Amino acid sequence: SVRPPQEFFDFRRLSKPANFGEIQQRVGYNLGYFSANYITIVLGLSIYALITNFLLLFVTIFVLGGIYGINKLNGEDLVLPVGRFNTSQLYTGLLIVAVPLGFLASPISTMMWLIGSSGVTVGAHAALMEKPIETVFEEEV
């Protein structure tokens, strides 16, 4: 479940870890404890990446809309004034248009940015956020 913002952004629990072992403990605990919050952050960064890369957003909507439209035909031919097109031809046409546009939209660099920004954001929060004081006492018992 998503933890409340007051707990997720509790700046009193932010501190520099003493050593790498403490970083490992914090990251291990926080990735499990705040996992829903981290997924929300990654989804937000994904939406931001799509909004700022308009061509990638257009290609994504174009491909999904094309697949939806072709499936809506239920296997029947599309009849236009210029001719009849079966589903195989429609998928081929969609592929011919979408692949070059997809390369121009630079999805690989967008994914690399998303991986890097998510890793830094989530990793920094997980490494710097101390465990709740209750868990420290539970471990010692």
Coordinates of C-alpha atoms in Angstrom, one line a residue, residues 38-117:
Y38 CA 8.6 4.0 -5.5
I39 CA 6.3 2.5 -8.2
T40 CA 4.3 5.7 -8.2
I41 CA 7.4 7.7 -8.7
V42 CA 8.5 5.6 -11.6
L43 CA 5.0 5.8 -13.2
G44 CA 5.1 9.6 -12.7
L45 CA 8.5 9.8 -14.4
S46 CA 7.3 7.6 -17.2
I47 CA 4.3 10.0 -17.8
Y48 CA 6.7 12.9 -17.7
A49 CA 9.0 11.3 -20.2
L50 CA 6.1 10.7 -22.6
I51 CA 4.7 14.2 -22.2
T52 CA 8.1 15.8 -22.9
N53 CA 8.8 13.5 -25.9
F54 CA 5.7 14.4 -27.9
L55 CA 6.7 12.3 -30.9
L56 CA 7.0 9.2 -28.8
L57 CA 3.6 9.9 -27.3
F58 CA 2.2 10.4 -30.7
V59 CA 3.7 7.1 -32.0
T60 CA 2.4 5.2 -29.0
I61 CA -1.1 6.6 -29.4
F62 CA -0.9 6.0 -33.2
V63 CA 0.1 2.4 -32.8
L64 CA -2.4 1.6 -30.1
G65 CA -5.2 3.4 -32.0
G66 CA -4.2 1.6 -35.2
I67 CA -4.3 -1.8 -33.5
Y68 CA -7.6 -1.0 -31.9
G69 CA -9.1 0.2 -35.2
I70 CA -7.9 -2.9 -37.1
N71 CA -9.2 -5.2 -34.4
K72 CA -12.6 -3.3 -34.5
L73 CA -13.0 -4.6 -38.1
N74 CA -13.3 -8.2 -36.7
G75 CA -11.3 -9.7 -39.6
E76 CA -13.4 -8.0 -42.3
D77 CA -11.8 -5.9 -45.1
L78 CA -11.6 -2.2 -44.9
V79 CA -13.4 -0.8 -47.9
L80 CA -12.3 2.7 -49.0
P81 CA -13.0 4.5 -52.3
V82 CA -9.4 3.7 -53.3
G83 CA -9.7 0.0 -52.7
R84 CA -10.2 -2.9 -50.3
F85 CA -7.6 -3.7 -47.6
N86 CA -7.5 -6.9 -45.5
T87 CA -6.2 -7.0 -42.0
S88 CA -2.8 -8.3 -43.0
Q89 CA -2.3 -5.3 -45.3
L90 CA -3.5 -2.9 -42.6
Y91 CA -1.1 -4.3 -40.1
T92 CA 1.7 -4.1 -42.7
G93 CA 0.9 -0.5 -43.4
L94 CA 0.8 0.3 -39.7
L95 CA 4.2 -1.3 -39.3
I96 CA 5.7 0.6 -42.3
V97 CA 4.6 3.9 -40.8
A98 CA 5.2 3.2 -37.1
V99 CA 8.8 1.7 -37.3
P100 CA 10.5 4.8 -38.9
L101 CA 8.5 7.1 -36.6
G102 CA 9.4 4.9 -33.7
F103 CA 13.1 5.3 -34.5
L104 CA 12.8 9.0 -34.8
A105 CA 11.0 9.2 -31.4
S106 CA 14.2 7.9 -29.7
P107 CA 12.6 5.4 -27.4
I108 CA 15.9 3.9 -26.3
S109 CA 17.3 7.2 -25.0
T110 CA 13.9 7.8 -23.3
M111 CA 14.2 4.4 -21.6
M112 CA 17.8 5.1 -20.5
W113 CA 16.7 8.4 -19.1
L114 CA 13.9 6.8 -17.3
I115 CA 16.1 4.0 -15.8
G116 CA 18.7 6.6 -14.7
S117 CA 16.3 9.1 -13.2

